[in-house]
Every structure is written in structure tokens, then in C-alpha cells.
Tab-separated table of C-alpha atoms in Angstrom:
chain	number	residue	atom	x	y	z
A	68	MET	CA	17.362	61.053	-32.113
A	69	LYS	CA	14.786	62.575	-35.028
A	70	ASN	CA	16.902	65.233	-36.053
A	71	PHE	CA	20.077	62.786	-36.241
A	72	GLU	CA	17.847	60.881	-38.429
A	73	ASP	CA	16.718	63.746	-40.907
A	74	ARG	CA	20.659	64.359	-41.280
A	75	LEU	CA	21.115	60.991	-42.318
A	76	LYS	CA	18.586	61.100	-45.053
A	77	LYS	CA	19.637	64.607	-46.110
A	78	VAL	CA	23.099	63.201	-47.556
A	79	SER	CA	22.638	62.782	-51.067
A	80	ARG	CA	22.192	58.864	-52.964
A	81	LYS	CA	23.142	57.941	-56.543
A	82	ALA	CA	20.503	58.231	-58.506
A	83	PRO	CA	20.074	55.749	-61.824
A	84	SER	CA	20.049	56.844	-64.994
A	85	PRO	CA	17.319	57.984	-67.175
A	86	GLN	CA	18.473	54.759	-69.421
A	87	LEU	CA	16.996	53.080	-67.026
A	88	ASP	CA	13.694	54.659	-66.874
A	89	ARG	CA	13.773	54.274	-71.300
A	90	ARG	CA	14.248	50.368	-70.515
A	91	VAL	CA	12.139	50.040	-67.431
A	92	GLU	CA	9.414	52.194	-69.708
A	93	GLU	CA	9.742	49.792	-72.944
A	94	LEU	CA	9.330	46.605	-70.814
A	95	LEU	CA	6.069	48.267	-69.269
A	96	ALA	CA	4.671	49.702	-72.768
A	97	VAL	CA	4.565	45.835	-74.151
A	98	ARG	CA	0.559	45.341	-72.745
A	99	PRO	CA	-0.265	41.812	-73.230
A	100	ARG	CA	-4.133	41.593	-74.706
A	101	ARG	CA	-7.424	41.226	-72.409
A	102	ARG	CA	-8.113	38.302	-71.557
A	103	LEU	CA	-11.749	37.113	-70.555
A	104	ALA	CA	-10.843	35.564	-66.821
A	105	VAL	CA	-13.139	32.504	-66.867
A	106	ASN	CA	-13.140	30.657	-63.854
A	107	VAL	CA	-11.967	26.524	-65.314
A	108	TRP	CA	-15.566	25.033	-63.229
A	109	TRP	CA	-16.828	27.074	-65.294
A	110	ALA	CA	-16.061	26.155	-68.295
A	111	ALA	CA	-16.044	22.338	-67.264
A	112	ALA	CA	-19.857	22.593	-66.167
A	113	ALA	CA	-20.571	24.625	-69.675
A	114	CYS	CA	-18.719	21.504	-71.613
A	115	LEU	CA	-20.924	19.101	-70.025
A	116	LEU	CA	-23.698	20.787	-69.606
A	117	THR	CA	-22.990	21.045	-74.038
A	118	GLY	CA	-22.374	17.555	-74.323
A	119	LEU	CA	-25.804	16.287	-72.130
A	120	VAL	CA	-27.935	18.764	-74.245
A	121	GLY	CA	-26.635	16.983	-76.950
A	122	PHE	CA	-26.600	13.996	-76.557
A	123	THR	CA	-30.502	14.535	-75.665
A	124	ALA	CA	-31.248	16.370	-78.785
A	125	GLY	CA	-29.350	13.355	-80.888
A	126	SER	CA	-31.092	10.310	-78.951
A	127	VAL	CA	-34.258	12.416	-78.732
A	128	GLY	CA	-35.550	13.301	-82.260
A	129	GLY	CA	-33.236	12.591	-84.763
A	130	ARG	CA	-32.206	9.001	-86.532
A	131	ALA	CA	-29.381	7.075	-84.643
A	132	PRO	CA	-26.301	7.046	-85.754
A	133	ALA	CA	-25.309	4.801	-88.769
A	134	ALA	CA	-22.346	3.961	-90.633
A	135	GLN	CA	-22.333	5.691	-94.437
A	136	PRO	CA	-21.091	3.727	-97.596
A	137	ALA	CA	-18.457	5.377	-99.074
A	138	THR	CA	-19.524	5.310	-102.698
A	139	ALA	CA	-17.571	6.345	-105.880
A	140	PRO	CA	-18.017	9.205	-107.559
A	141	GLN	CA	-19.704	8.658	-110.637
A	142	GLU	CA	-18.992	11.189	-113.374
A	143	VAL	CA	-15.845	11.404	-114.406
A	144	ALA	CA	-12.838	9.572	-112.346
A	145	LEU	CA	-9.860	10.765	-114.527
A	146	GLN	CA	-8.860	13.368	-117.133
A	147	VAL	CA	-5.641	13.257	-118.697
A	148	VAL	CA	-5.138	15.226	-121.399
A	149	TYR	CA	-1.597	14.817	-123.734
A	150	SER	CA	-0.331	17.317	-125.982
A	151	SER	CA	1.584	16.632	-129.056
A	152	PRO	CA	6.122	16.940	-127.762
A	153	GLY	CA	6.661	14.322	-131.009
A	154	SER	CA	4.678	16.588	-133.835
A	155	PRO	CA	7.775	18.651	-135.216
A	156	ASN	CA	6.080	21.677	-135.466
A	157	PRO	CA	5.516	23.497	-132.254
A	158	PHE	CA	2.712	25.038	-133.257
A	159	ASP	CA	0.710	21.562	-133.777
A	160	LEU	CA	-2.661	22.064	-131.500
A	161	THR	CA	-3.458	18.481	-131.804
A	162	SER	CA	-4.379	16.559	-128.034
A	163	VAL	CA	-5.488	13.936	-127.172
A	164	ASN	CA	-8.003	13.453	-124.409
A	165	ASP	CA	-8.545	10.159	-122.196
A	166	SER	CA	-11.759	9.765	-119.715
A	167	ALA	CA	-12.845	7.417	-117.349
A	168	THR	CA	-16.180	7.182	-115.893
A	169	THR	CA	-17.807	5.144	-113.488
A	170	LYS	CA	-21.319	3.090	-113.720
A	171	PRO	CA	-20.533	1.770	-116.301
A	172	TRP	CA	-16.469	1.447	-116.620
A	173	LYS	CA	-15.642	3.646	-119.638
A	174	VAL	CA	-12.751	4.904	-121.570
A	175	ILE	CA	-12.980	7.585	-123.243
A	176	THR	CA	-10.510	8.041	-125.457
A	177	SER	CA	-10.372	11.409	-128.355
A	178	VAL	CA	-8.000	12.619	-130.446
A	179	ASN	CA	-8.430	16.251	-131.307
A	180	GLN	CA	-6.879	17.960	-134.106
A	181	GLY	CA	-5.898	21.077	-134.207
A	182	ASP	CA	-4.411	23.575	-136.455
A	183	THR	CA	-1.033	23.614	-136.998
A	184	LEU	CA	0.358	27.164	-138.839
B	88	MET	CA	-9.404	47.307	-62.980
B	89	THR	CA	-5.828	48.488	-62.623
B	90	THR	CA	-3.891	45.851	-64.487
B	91	LEU	CA	-0.272	44.871	-63.585
B	92	HIS	CA	1.227	46.537	-65.854
B	93	GLU	CA	-0.232	50.573	-64.706
B	94	ALA	CA	-0.026	49.364	-60.811
B	95	LEU	CA	3.886	48.261	-62.008
B	96	GLU	CA	4.430	51.291	-63.459
B	97	THR	CA	3.161	52.907	-60.310
B	98	VAL	CA	5.103	51.670	-58.141
B	99	TYR	CA	7.796	52.492	-60.964
B	100	LYS	CA	7.464	55.744	-60.726
B	101	SER	CA	6.680	56.532	-56.941
B	102	CYS	CA	9.663	54.522	-55.712
B	103	ARG	CA	12.829	54.554	-58.605
B	104	GLN	CA	15.463	56.218	-56.775
B	105	GLN	CA	15.036	54.096	-53.493
B	106	LEU	CA	14.735	51.088	-55.888
B	107	PHE	CA	17.639	51.675	-57.011
B	108	THR	CA	19.006	52.082	-53.662
B	109	CYS	CA	17.717	48.899	-52.520
B	110	ALA	CA	20.168	47.283	-55.723
B	111	LEU	CA	22.928	49.513	-55.027
B	112	HIS	CA	23.569	48.569	-51.708
B	113	VAL	CA	23.229	44.986	-52.676
B	114	THR	CA	25.354	45.556	-56.139
B	115	ARG	CA	27.798	48.003	-55.542
B	116	CYS	CA	27.244	49.035	-59.504
B	117	PRO	CA	25.026	51.532	-60.730
B	118	ALA	CA	25.084	49.365	-63.646
B	119	ARG	CA	24.743	46.138	-62.113
B	120	ALA	CA	21.914	47.434	-60.111
B	121	GLU	CA	20.432	49.149	-63.321
B	122	ASP	CA	20.411	46.008	-64.269
B	123	ALA	CA	18.246	43.673	-61.844
B	124	ILE	CA	16.011	46.472	-61.701
B	125	HIS	CA	14.944	45.670	-65.246
B	126	GLU	CA	15.503	41.646	-64.675
B	127	ALA	CA	13.066	42.025	-61.307
B	128	PHE	CA	10.652	43.477	-63.549
B	129	SER	CA	11.105	41.642	-66.467
B	130	ARG	CA	10.081	38.444	-64.523
B	131	LEU	CA	6.743	40.769	-62.432
B	132	LEU	CA	5.745	41.272	-65.647
B	133	ARG	CA	6.080	37.505	-66.987
B	134	MET	CA	4.686	36.430	-63.387
B	135	GLY	CA	1.159	38.101	-65.124
B	136	ARG	CA	-0.453	38.050	-61.691
B	137	MET	CA	-0.865	40.501	-59.128
B	138	PRO	CA	0.435	39.882	-55.946
B	139	ASP	CA	-0.904	41.399	-52.580
B	140	ASP	CA	1.560	43.779	-51.464
B	141	LEU	CA	2.913	44.476	-54.934
B	142	LYS	CA	5.486	47.266	-53.227
B	143	VAL	CA	6.787	44.590	-50.737
B	144	TYR	CA	7.065	42.681	-53.745
B	145	VAL	CA	8.602	44.489	-56.236
B	146	PHE	CA	11.099	45.559	-53.488
B	147	ARG	CA	11.473	41.863	-52.933
B	148	ALA	CA	12.057	41.225	-56.765
B	149	VAL	CA	14.519	43.500	-56.997
B	150	ARG	CA	16.498	42.736	-54.202
B	151	ASN	CA	16.520	38.695	-55.568
B	152	ALA	CA	17.592	40.015	-59.110
B	153	ALA	CA	20.849	41.678	-57.536
B	154	ILE	CA	21.620	38.636	-55.110
B	155	ASP	CA	21.048	36.719	-58.372
B	156	GLN	CA	24.260	39.490	-60.288
B	157	VAL	CA	25.697	39.560	-57.494
B	158	THR	CA	26.549	35.439	-57.910
B	159	ARG	CA	26.320	35.371	-61.168
B	160	PHE	CA	29.390	37.785	-62.194
B	161	ARG	CA	31.082	36.262	-58.779
B	162	LYS	CA	30.570	32.431	-60.554
B	163	LEU	CA	33.104	35.207	-63.697
B	164	GLY	CA	35.381	35.910	-61.048
B	165	ASP	CA	33.731	39.684	-61.696
B	166	VAL	CA	33.091	41.096	-58.516
B	167	HIS	CA	32.578	44.570	-56.821
B	168	SER	CA	34.535	43.698	-53.279
B	169	ASN	CA	31.555	43.339	-50.813
B	170	ASN	CA	34.141	44.408	-47.786
B	171	GLY	CA	30.634	46.123	-46.485
B	172	ALA	CA	31.839	49.392	-48.347
B	173	VAL	CA	28.818	51.679	-48.563
B	174	ALA	CA	28.149	52.712	-52.484
B	175	ILE	CA	24.661	53.865	-52.248
B	176	PHE	CA	26.166	57.971	-51.967
B	177	GLU	CA	26.726	60.621	-54.773
B	178	SER	CA	31.026	61.306	-54.128
B	179	HIS	CA	31.898	63.265	-52.254
B	180	ASP	CA	34.146	65.301	-54.846
B	181	GLY	CA	32.276	67.790	-56.287
B	182	PRO	CA	32.892	71.659	-56.007
B	183	ALA	CA	29.683	72.508	-54.136
B	184	ASP	CA	30.491	69.718	-51.747
B	185	SER	CA	31.577	71.789	-48.264
B	186	ALA	CA	34.615	70.643	-46.592
B	187	SER	CA	32.702	69.616	-43.549
B	188	LYS	CA	29.670	67.568	-45.573
B	189	ARG	CA	31.909	66.386	-47.556
B	190	GLU	CA	33.640	64.727	-43.829
B	191	PHE	CA	30.118	64.036	-42.697
B	192	GLN	CA	28.946	61.962	-45.539
B	193	SER	CA	32.775	60.374	-45.534
B	194	ARG	CA	32.323	59.633	-41.462
B	195	LEU	CA	28.805	58.077	-42.307
B	196	GLU	CA	29.693	55.762	-45.123
B	197	THR	CA	32.282	53.914	-42.572
B	198	ALA	CA	30.101	54.209	-39.333
B	199	ILE	CA	27.405	52.188	-41.881
B	200	ALA	CA	29.886	49.656	-43.562
B	201	SER	CA	31.378	49.020	-39.965
B	202	LEU	CA	27.104	47.883	-38.489
B	203	PRO	CA	26.432	43.888	-38.646
B	204	GLU	CA	24.939	43.311	-41.879
B	205	PRO	CA	21.146	42.856	-40.477
B	206	GLN	CA	21.387	46.131	-39.067
B	207	ARG	CA	22.933	47.618	-41.943
B	208	ASP	CA	20.168	46.453	-44.241
B	209	THR	CA	17.552	47.356	-42.190
B	210	VAL	CA	19.539	51.089	-41.470
B	211	VAL	CA	19.894	51.200	-45.626
B	212	PHE	CA	16.209	49.980	-46.323
B	213	HIS	CA	14.469	52.461	-43.986
B	214	LEU	CA	16.999	55.900	-43.574
B	215	TYR	CA	17.386	55.450	-47.806
B	216	GLY	CA	15.051	52.948	-49.741
B	217	GLU	CA	12.500	54.787	-47.299
B	218	LEU	CA	10.329	51.393	-46.409
B	219	THR	CA	8.487	51.261	-43.557
B	220	PHE	CA	9.163	48.504	-40.749
B	221	LYS	CA	6.428	46.914	-41.568
B	222	GLU	CA	7.338	46.434	-45.515
B	223	ILE	CA	11.137	45.911	-43.598
B	224	ALA	CA	9.595	43.095	-41.637
B	225	ARG	CA	8.261	41.469	-44.995
B	226	LEU	CA	10.724	41.948	-47.326
B	227	GLN	CA	12.920	40.088	-44.675
B	228	GLY	CA	10.935	37.528	-43.425
B	229	VAL	CA	11.393	38.758	-39.893
B	230	PRO	CA	8.794	40.313	-37.001
B	231	ASP	CA	8.536	43.998	-36.729
B	232	SER	CA	9.738	44.471	-33.254
B	233	THR	CA	12.972	42.657	-34.673
B	234	VAL	CA	12.946	45.521	-37.569
B	235	ALA	CA	12.505	48.228	-34.360
B	236	ALA	CA	15.099	46.662	-32.340
B	237	ARG	CA	17.686	46.501	-35.523
B	238	TYR	CA	17.584	50.221	-36.366
B	239	TYR	CA	17.341	51.789	-32.676
B	240	ARG	CA	20.405	49.145	-32.153
B	241	ALA	CA	21.987	50.414	-35.519
B	242	LEU	CA	20.863	54.381	-34.983
B	243	GLU	CA	22.948	54.243	-31.359
B	244	LYS	CA	25.534	52.469	-33.056
B	245	LEU	CA	25.762	55.765	-35.541
B	246	ARG	CA	25.031	58.042	-33.339
B	247	ALA	CA	28.440	57.571	-30.869
B	248	GLU	CA	29.654	56.946	-33.977
B	249	LEU	CA	29.643	60.429	-35.670
B	250	LYS	CA	30.247	61.964	-32.024
B	251	GLU	CA	26.181	63.294	-32.757
């Protein structure tokens, strides 16, 4: 029986093409980045612990949380600069400058006479 | 620690011919057998985890991918005839082959084709896929003893057919 088996094994089989090797090599060449395997329970425990520490530290030493009123900016809130498109002289550098401030509420308009050629 | 990529590379390099034979046994077409192997490795890489018995897992994946290939092309009406013919052997019309060798191979193909499918698969997987009985048992989901019984029954039939 053993001789018969050996004879059967000797019959030559069709071989895969070199193209298959290339295809599989290409497939295996794309290595995934190594990622640190973290157990989900350890991750959950770390989150819980961090939360507890933060809450305890905040309630012991820190101030109680309070709403902060939003305040309007004190300085210049708006500044608009106009050029002089109506001027027939394309080199007229005269401009108008609007500034608005709060506290006190004030709008300042200034005209800067520019040089003309 | 060996990564899945490295382990798959090792299995491919050591079992390249056997995987191709097993895939070809199912698809009966070399191009589709190669597509099945490529598809199986692609699926295994997407899975991303190392199974317990990688070698058997790879063979099973290749066999499943080969079956998928056959099913896909059968739906399209384009399938190589599944009449039990053996497609795994090298064509024997080369000048180097002796007449007796060619005759033996031709008779062997006919004899294997005449076996019932479970016996035929077992013979091909063990003799030409070089899988152990244990590995075939895991692959087919049957006890080891069933695989051994199928193999020896098939071998007896082949010997009678080939008048050894």
C-alpha cells in the first residue's frame, strides 16, 4: 500500500504561476501600523479613575463652578476703511476711516487726505 | 511576537503548491484557483486576528473562496464542467513523458474521478494537498476516523482500478 501511495504522490501537479506569488506578495507587503492593544476594561477603568480624581480635586480645592457673564469688548469693535472710488483720479489715496467703540459708545469718522499725483 | 502578516507569509511560502492544488480541485480552472487564493488571503488580512490553527484556517479560507468562485461563475453561466474530472494534474503531452507514465496518469485521473465526492476530496487533500488526517478532519468538520476510513477505502478502490 505504501509503494502505491508513493507512486500516486509522484504524479506531477499543475503549478501556480509566478503571477500568483507577485499578487500575494503585494497583498502581504501592506503592513498595518502596530497599534497598542488595550483591554477595553482597563481603558474603562482608567476613564472612571480620571473622572473621579478630577471631580474630587475640583470639589475639594477649587471654586464652585459659576456662570461667567459674557462682556462686550471694551476697545474698538468696528473699523471700516473706505477708499475713494468716486474720485476721477485713480491715484487719489484719500480715505475715510470709521471706528466704533463701546464704553463709552462712540463712532469716530476721520477723513485722511491722501496724496494725489 | 509573530504578526498575522508574517504568519500568513510563512504559510503561503510553505504551502503554495498545496493551496493551489486544493483550489484547483474545486474551481477546475487555474486562473480562478489563483483568484480564490488571492481572495482568501485578502479576507484573512481583513479579519486581522490570528486564528488558533492558521494552516487549517488558510486552507478552509481558500476552499471557501474557491467555492465562491464556482458559485459566482455558475450564476453567470460560465463555469468549467463539474463532471468529476480531475484538473489538478499537469497535462501529460510533453515529449519528456514516457508512454507508460502518461497512461498511468490518465488512468489515475479516471479512477479518482469515479470516486464519491467525500473520498475524492480526501484523497486530493491528503495525497496532493499534503494535509494530515487531523487537518482534513478539521477542514471538513468530521472526526479523524471518518477521514482515515474514507482515505483507505478510496485507496483500495484506486488500487483495484489501476490493478496494482
